[in-house]
Backbone as JSON, one array per atom type, in Angstrom:
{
  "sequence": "XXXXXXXXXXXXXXXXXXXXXXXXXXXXXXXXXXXXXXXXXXXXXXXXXXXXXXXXXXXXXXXXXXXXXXXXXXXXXXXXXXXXXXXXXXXXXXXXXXXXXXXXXXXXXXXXXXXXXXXXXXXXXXXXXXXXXXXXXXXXXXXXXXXXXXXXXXXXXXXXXXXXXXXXXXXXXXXXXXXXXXXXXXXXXXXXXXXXX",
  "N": [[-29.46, -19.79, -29.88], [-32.75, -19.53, -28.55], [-33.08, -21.46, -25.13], [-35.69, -23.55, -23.38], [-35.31, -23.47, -19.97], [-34.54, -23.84, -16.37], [-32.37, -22.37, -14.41], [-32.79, -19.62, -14.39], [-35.08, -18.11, -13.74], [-36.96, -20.0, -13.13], [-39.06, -23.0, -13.84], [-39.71, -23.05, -18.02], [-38.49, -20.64, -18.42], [-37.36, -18.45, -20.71], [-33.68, -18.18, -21.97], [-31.12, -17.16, -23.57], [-27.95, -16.18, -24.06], [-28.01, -13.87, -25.73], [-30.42, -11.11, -27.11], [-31.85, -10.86, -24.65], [-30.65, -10.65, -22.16], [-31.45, -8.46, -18.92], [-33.99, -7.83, -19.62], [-37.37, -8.53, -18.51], [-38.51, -11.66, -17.86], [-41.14, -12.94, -20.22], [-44.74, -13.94, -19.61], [-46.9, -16.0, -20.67], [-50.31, -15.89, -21.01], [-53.3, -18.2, -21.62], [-56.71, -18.05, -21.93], [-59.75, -20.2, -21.78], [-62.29, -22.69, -21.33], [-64.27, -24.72, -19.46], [-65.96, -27.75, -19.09], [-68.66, -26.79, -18.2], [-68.83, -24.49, -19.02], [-67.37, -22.47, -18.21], [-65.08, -20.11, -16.99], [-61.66, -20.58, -17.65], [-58.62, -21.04, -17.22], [-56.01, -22.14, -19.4], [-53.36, -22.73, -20.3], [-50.37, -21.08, -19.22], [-47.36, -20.01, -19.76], [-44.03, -19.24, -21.36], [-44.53, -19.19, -23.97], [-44.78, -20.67, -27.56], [-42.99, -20.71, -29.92], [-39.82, -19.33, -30.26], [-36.85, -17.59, -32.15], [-34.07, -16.44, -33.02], [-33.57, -13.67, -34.65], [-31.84, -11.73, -37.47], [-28.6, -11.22, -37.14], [-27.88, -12.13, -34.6], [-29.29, -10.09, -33.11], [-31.81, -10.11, -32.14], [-34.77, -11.26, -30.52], [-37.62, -13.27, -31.09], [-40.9, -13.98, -30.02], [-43.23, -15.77, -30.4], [-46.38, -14.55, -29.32], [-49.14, -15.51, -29.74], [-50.71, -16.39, -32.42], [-52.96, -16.78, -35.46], [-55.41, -18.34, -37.85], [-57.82, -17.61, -39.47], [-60.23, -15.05, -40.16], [-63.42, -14.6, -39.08], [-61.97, -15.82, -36.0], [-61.56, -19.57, -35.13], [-62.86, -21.02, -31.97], [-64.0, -22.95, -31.51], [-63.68, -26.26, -29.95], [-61.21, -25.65, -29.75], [-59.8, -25.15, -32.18], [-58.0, -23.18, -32.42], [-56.24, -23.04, -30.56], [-54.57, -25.27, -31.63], [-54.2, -24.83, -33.57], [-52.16, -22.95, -33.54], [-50.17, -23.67, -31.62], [-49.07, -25.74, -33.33], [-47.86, -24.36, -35.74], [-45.27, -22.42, -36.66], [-45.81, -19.08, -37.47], [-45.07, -17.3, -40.55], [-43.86, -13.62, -41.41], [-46.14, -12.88, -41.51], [-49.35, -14.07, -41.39], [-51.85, -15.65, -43.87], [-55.26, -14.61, -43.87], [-55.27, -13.95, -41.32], [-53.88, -13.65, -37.88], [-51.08, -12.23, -36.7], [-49.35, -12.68, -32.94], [-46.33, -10.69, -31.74], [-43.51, -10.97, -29.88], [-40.8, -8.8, -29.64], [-37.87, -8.63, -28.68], [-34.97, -6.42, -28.66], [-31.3, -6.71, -29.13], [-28.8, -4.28, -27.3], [-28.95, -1.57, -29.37], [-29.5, -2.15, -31.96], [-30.72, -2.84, -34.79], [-33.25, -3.04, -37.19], [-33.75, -4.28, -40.91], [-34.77, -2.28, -43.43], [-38.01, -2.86, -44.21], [-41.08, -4.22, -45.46], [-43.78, -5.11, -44.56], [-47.03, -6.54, -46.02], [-49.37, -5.83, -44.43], [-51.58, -4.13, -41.34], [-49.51, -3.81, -38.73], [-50.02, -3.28, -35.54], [-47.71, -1.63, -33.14], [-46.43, -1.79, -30.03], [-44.57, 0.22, -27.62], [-42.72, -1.77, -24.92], [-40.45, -1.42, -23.47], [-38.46, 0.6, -23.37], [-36.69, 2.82, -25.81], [-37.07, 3.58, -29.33], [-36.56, 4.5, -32.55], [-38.49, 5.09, -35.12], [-38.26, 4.6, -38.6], [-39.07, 5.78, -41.54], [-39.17, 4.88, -44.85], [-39.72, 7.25, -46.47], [-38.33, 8.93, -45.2], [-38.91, 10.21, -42.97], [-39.52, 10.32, -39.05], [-39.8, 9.11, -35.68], [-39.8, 9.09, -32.73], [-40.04, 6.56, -30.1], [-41.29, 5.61, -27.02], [-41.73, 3.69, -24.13], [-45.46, 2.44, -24.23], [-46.07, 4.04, -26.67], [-47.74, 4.15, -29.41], [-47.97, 2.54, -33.02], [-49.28, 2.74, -35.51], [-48.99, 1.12, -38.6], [-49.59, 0.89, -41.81], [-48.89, -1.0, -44.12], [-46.61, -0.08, -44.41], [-43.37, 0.84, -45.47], [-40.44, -0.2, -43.75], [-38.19, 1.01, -41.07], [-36.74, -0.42, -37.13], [-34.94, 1.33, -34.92], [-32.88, 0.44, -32.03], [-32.75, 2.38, -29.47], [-32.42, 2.9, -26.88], [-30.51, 3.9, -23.87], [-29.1, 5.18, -25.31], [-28.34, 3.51, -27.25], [-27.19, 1.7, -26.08], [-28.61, -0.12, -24.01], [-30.73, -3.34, -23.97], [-34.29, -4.08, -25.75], [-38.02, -3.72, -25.94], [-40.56, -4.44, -27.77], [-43.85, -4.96, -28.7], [-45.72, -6.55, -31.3], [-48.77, -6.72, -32.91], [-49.75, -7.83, -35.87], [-51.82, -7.59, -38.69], [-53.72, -9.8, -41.22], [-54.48, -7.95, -44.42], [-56.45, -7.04, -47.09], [-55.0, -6.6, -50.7], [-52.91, -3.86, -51.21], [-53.2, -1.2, -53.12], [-51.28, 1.42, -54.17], [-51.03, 4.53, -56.01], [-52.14, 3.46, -58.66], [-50.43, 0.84, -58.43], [-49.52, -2.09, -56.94], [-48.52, -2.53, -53.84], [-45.65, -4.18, -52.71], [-44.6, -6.68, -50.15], [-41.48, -6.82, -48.59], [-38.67, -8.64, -46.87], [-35.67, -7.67, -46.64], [-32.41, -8.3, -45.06], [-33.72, -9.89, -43.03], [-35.26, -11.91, -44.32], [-34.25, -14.32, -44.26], [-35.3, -15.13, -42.06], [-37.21, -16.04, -41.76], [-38.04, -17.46, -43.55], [-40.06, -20.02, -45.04], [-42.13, -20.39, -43.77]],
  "CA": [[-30.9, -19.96, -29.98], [-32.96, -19.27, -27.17], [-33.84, -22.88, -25.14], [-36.05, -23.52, -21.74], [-34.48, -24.11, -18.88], [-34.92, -23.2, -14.95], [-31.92, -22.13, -13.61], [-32.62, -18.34, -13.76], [-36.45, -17.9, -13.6], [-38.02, -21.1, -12.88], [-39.63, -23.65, -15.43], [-40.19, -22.2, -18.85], [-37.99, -19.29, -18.81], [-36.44, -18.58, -22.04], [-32.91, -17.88, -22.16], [-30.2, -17.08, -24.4], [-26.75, -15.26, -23.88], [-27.85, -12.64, -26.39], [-30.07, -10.08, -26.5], [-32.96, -11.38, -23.85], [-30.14, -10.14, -20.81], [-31.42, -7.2, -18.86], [-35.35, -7.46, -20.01], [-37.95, -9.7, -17.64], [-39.68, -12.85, -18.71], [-42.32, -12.78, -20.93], [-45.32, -14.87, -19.57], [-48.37, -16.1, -21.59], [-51.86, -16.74, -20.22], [-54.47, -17.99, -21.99], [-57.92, -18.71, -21.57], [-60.47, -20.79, -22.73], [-63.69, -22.79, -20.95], [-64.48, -25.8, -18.74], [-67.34, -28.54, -19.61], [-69.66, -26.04, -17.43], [-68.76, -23.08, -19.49], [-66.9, -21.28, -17.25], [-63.7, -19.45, -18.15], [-60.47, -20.78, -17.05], [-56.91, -20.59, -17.67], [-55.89, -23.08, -20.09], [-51.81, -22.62, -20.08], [-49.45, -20.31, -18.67], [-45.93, -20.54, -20.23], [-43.41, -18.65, -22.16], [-44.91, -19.11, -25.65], [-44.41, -22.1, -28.04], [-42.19, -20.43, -30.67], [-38.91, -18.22, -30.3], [-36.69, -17.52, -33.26], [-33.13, -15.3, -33.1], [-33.53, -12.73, -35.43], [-30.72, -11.01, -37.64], [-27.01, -11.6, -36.44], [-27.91, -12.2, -32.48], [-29.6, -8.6, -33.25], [-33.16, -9.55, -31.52], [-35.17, -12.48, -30.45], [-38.97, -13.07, -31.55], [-41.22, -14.39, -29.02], [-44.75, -16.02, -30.93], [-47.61, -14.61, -28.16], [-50.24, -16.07, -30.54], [-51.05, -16.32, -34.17], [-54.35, -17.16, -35.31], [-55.21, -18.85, -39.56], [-58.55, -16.74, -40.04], [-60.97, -14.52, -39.24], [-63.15, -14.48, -37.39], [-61.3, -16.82, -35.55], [-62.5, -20.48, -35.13], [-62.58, -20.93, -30.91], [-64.7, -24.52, -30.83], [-63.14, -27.58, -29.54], [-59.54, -25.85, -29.32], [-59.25, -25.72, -33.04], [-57.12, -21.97, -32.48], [-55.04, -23.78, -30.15], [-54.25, -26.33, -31.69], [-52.91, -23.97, -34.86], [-51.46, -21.86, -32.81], [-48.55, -24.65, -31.19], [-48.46, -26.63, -34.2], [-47.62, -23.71, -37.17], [-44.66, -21.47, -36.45], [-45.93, -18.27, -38.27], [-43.88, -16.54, -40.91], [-44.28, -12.66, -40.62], [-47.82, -12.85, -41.59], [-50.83, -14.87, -42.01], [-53.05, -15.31, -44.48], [-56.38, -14.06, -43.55], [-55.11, -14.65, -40.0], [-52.63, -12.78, -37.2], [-50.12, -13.13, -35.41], [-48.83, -11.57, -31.91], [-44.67, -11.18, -31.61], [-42.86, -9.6, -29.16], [-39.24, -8.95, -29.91], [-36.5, -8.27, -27.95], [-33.55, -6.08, -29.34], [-29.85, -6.43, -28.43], [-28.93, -2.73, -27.77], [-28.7, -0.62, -30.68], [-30.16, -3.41, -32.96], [-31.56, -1.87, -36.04], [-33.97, -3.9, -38.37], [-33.23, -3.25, -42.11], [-36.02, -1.56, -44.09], [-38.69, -3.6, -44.47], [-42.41, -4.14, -45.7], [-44.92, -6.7, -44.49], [-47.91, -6.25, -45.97], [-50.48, -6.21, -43.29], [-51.67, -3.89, -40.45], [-49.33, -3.71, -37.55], [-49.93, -2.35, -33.93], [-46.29, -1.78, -32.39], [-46.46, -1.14, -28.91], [-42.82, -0.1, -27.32], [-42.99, -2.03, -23.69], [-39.64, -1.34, -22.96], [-36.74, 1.01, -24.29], [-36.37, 3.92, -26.8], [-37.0, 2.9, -30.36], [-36.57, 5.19, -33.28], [-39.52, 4.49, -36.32], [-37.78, 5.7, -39.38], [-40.04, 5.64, -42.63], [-38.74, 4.88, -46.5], [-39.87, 8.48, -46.73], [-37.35, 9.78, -44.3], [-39.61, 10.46, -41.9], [-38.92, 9.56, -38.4], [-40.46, 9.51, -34.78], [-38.68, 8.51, -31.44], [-40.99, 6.09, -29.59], [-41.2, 5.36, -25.78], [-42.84, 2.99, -23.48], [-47.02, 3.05, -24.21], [-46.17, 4.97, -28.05], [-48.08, 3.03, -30.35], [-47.08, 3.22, -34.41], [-50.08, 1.56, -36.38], [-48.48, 1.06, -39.77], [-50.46, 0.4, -43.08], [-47.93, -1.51, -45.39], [-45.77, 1.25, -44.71], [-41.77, 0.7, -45.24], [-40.31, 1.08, -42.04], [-37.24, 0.11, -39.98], [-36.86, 0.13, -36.16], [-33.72, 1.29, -34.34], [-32.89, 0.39, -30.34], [-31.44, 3.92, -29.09], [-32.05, 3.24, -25.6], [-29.81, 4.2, -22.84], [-28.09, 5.83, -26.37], [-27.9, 2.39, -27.82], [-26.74, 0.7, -24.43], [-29.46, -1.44, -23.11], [-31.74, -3.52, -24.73], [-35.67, -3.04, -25.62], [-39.22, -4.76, -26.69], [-41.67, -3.82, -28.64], [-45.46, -6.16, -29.02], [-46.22, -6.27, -32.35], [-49.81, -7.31, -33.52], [-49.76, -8.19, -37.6], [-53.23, -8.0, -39.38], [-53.62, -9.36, -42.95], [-55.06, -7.22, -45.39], [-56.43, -7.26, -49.07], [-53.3, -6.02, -51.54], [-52.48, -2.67, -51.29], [-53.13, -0.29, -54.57], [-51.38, 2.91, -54.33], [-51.43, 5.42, -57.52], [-52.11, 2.07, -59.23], [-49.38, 0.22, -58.47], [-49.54, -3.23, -55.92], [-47.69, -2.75, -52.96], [-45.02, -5.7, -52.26], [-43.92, -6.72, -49.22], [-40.04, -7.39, -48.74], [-37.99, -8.04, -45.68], [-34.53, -7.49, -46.53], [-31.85, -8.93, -44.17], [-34.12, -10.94, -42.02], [-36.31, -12.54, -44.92], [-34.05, -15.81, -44.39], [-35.6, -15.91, -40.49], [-39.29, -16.1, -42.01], [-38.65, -18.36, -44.98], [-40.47, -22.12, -44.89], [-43.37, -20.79, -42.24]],
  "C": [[-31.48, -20.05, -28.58], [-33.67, -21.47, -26.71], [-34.59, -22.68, -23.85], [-35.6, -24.15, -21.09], [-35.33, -23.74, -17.99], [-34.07, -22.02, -14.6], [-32.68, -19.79, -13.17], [-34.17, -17.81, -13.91], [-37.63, -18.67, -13.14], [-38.28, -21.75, -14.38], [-40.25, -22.99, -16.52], [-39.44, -21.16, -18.9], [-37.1, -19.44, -20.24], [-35.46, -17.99, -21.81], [-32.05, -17.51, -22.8], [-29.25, -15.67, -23.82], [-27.31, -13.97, -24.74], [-29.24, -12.6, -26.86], [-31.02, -10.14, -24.99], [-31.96, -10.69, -22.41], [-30.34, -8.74, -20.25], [-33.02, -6.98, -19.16], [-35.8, -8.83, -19.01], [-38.72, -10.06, -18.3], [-41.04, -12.33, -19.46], [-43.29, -13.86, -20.37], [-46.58, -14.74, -20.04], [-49.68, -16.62, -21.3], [-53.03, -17.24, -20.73], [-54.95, -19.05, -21.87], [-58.81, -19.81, -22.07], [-61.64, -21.39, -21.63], [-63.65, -24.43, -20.64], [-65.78, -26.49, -19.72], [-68.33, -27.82, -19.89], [-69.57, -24.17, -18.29], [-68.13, -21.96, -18.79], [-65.22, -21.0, -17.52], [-62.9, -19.98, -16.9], [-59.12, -20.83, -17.55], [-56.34, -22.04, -18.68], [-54.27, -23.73, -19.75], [-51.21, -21.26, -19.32], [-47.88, -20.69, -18.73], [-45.21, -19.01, -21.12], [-44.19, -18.69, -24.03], [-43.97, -20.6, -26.23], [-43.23, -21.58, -28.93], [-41.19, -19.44, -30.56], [-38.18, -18.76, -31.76], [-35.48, -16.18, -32.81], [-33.56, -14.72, -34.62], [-31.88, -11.82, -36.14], [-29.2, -11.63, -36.8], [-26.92, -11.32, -35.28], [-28.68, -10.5, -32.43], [-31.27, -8.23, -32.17], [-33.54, -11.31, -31.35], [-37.05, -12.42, -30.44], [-39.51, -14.31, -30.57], [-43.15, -14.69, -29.84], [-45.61, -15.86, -29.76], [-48.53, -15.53, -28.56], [-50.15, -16.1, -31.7], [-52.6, -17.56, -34.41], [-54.33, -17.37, -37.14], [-56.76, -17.9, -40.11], [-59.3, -15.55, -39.24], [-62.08, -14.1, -39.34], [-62.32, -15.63, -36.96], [-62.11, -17.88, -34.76], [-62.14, -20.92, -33.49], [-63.0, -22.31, -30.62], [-63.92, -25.29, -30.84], [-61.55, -27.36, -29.95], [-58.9, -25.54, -30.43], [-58.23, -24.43, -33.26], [-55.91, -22.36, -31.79], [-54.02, -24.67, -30.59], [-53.17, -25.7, -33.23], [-51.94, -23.51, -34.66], [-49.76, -22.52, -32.16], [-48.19, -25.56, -32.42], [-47.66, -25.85, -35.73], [-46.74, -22.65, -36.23], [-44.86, -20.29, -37.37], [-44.3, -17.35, -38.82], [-44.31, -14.71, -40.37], [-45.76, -12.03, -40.61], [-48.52, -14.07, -41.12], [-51.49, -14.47, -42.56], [-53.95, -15.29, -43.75], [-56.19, -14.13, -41.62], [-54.31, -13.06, -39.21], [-51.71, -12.97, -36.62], [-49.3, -12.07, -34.54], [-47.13, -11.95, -31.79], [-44.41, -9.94, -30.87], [-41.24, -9.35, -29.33], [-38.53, -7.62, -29.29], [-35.29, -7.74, -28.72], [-32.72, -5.18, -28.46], [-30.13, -4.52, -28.55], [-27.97, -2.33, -29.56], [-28.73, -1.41, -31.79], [-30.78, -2.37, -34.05], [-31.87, -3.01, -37.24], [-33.52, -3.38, -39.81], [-34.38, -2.64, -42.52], [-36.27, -2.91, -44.62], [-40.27, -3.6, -44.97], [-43.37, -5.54, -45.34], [-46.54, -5.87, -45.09], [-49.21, -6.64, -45.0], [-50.87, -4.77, -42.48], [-51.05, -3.93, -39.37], [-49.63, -2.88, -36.71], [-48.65, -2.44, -33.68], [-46.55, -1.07, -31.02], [-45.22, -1.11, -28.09], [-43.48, -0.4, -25.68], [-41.82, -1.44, -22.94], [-38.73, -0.47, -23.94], [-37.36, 2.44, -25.16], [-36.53, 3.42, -27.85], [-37.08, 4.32, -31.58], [-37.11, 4.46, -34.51], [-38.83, 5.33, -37.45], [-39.11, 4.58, -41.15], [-39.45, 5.75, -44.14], [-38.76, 6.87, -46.89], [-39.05, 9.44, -46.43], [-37.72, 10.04, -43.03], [-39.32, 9.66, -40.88], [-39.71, 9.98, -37.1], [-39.52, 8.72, -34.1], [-40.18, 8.14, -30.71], [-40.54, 5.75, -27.7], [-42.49, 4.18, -25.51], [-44.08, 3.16, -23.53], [-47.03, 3.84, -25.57], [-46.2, 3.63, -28.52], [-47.87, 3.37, -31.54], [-48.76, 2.09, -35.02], [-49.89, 1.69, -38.11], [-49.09, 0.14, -40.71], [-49.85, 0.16, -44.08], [-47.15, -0.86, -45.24], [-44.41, 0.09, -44.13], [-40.86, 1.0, -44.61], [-38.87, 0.47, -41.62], [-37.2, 0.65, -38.73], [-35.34, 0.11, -35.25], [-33.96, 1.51, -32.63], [-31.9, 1.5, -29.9], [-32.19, 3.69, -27.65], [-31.18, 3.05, -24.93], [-28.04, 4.47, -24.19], [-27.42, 4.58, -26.99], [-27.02, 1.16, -27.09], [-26.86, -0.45, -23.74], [-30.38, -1.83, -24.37], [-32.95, -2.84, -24.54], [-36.67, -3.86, -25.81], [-40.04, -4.02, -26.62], [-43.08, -4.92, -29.08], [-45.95, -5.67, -30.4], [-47.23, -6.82, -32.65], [-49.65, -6.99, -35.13], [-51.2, -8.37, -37.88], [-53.06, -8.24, -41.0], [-54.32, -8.95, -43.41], [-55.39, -7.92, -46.84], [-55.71, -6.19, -49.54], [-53.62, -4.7, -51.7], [-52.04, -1.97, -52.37], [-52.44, 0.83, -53.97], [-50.79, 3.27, -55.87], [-50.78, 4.18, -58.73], [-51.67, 1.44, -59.66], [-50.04, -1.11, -56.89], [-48.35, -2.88, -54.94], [-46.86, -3.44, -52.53], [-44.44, -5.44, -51.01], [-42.71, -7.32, -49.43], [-39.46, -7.02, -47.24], [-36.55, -8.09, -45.33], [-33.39, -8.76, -45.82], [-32.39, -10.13, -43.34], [-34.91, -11.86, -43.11], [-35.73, -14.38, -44.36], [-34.76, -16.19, -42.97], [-36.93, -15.88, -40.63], [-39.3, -17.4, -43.32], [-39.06, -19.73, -44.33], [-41.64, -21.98, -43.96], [-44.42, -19.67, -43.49]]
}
C-alpha cells in the first residue's frame, strides 16, 4: 500500500515498491480565497487518498472528488468532503478526479461505470479496447471521453515494459436507456477496491 514518507522526494511523496517506480510525483495544488478575497493557494500535497488497485496491477491517486453540482465552494464545505469521503468509482450527482498509475502491462478487466469519463493518457501507451471489439491505441495528450461505454485499458508501453498514467475525470449522469433497456454499471475484478466508499 502506498504510504508518505521523505526519503526519495521530500515530504509527501507517495511511495510504494509497486507500480509508482519509474513515473514522477504527482503534486496537488489547490486554491481557494483569503478574508480579502484574493486567491491563494490553500494546500499543496500529494492528494489525501491512494488505493492499490487489482493484484499490485495499478495505484489510484484521489486529485479531487466533489458530492454535487454545481459544486458548493462557501466556507470550505468542498474541502472539507473532499479529505473526509474516500470516493468509490463514482459520485452521486458529484465527481471525482483519479489518476492511476499502471504496473507495466497492467490490464483492467472489462468494466462499466456509469458516468461520463475524460481519460487523459499523461504518460505511456495505453490500448482502449471496447465490449464491442473495437479498439484504439492511445498516447500522451489522446483523450477517450466515454459515455457508459464498457471498456478495459491495457499498459503496452515500452511493449508492456514500463509503466503509465492516465487522469481520469468521472461525471455522474441520469441512467442510461439504450433500445430500452437500463444500462448497469459493473466493475469486474476490481469491484472489491471500490466497495464501502
Amino acid at each position: 500500500m502506498a504510504t508518505s514518507s521523505s526519503p526519495l522526494g521530500g515530504e509527501g511523496t507517495v511511495t510504494t515498491e509497486w507500480p509508482v517506480a519509474g513515473l514522477n510525483r504527482v503534486m496537488r495544488h489547490i486554491t481557494g480565497h483569503n478574508e480579502q478575497g484574493k486567491s491563494v493557494f490553500m494546500s499543496s500535497d500529494c492528494g489525501d487518498h491512494h488505493r492499490v488497485i487489482g493484484d499490485k496491477q495499478a495505484i489510484g491517486n484521489i486529485i479531487y472528488s466533489t458530492n454535487s453540482t454545481p459544486i458548493e465552494l462557501t466556507n470550505d464545505a468542498d474541502l472539507k468532503h473532499a479529505k473526509e469521503n474516500e470516493p468509490g468509482m463514482t459520485v452521486q450527482n458529484g465527481t471525482v478526479a483519479r489518476m492511476i498509475d499502471f504496473g507495466p502491462g497492467a490490464a483492467s478487466p472489462l468494466h462499466r461505470s456509469v458516468s461520463v469519463d475524460y481519460a487523459v493518457v499523461i504518460e505511456g501507451v495505453f490500448k482502449f479496447l471496447l465490449d464491442s471489439g473495437e479498439e484504439r491505441i492511445m498516447r500522451p495528450g489522446d483523450t477517450a471521453v466515454n459515455r457508459a461505454g464498457a471498456h478495459q485499458w491495457v499498459n503496452i508501453t515500452g511493449n508492456g515494459l514500463l509503466p503509465g498514467r492516465i487522469l481520469f475525470v468521472l461525471i455522474d449522469v441520469k441512467d442510461v436507456v439504450v433500445g430500452g433497456k437500463k444500462m448497469e454499471g459493473f466493475l469486474g475484478t476490481i469491484a472489491k477496491d471500490y466497495e464501502g466508499r
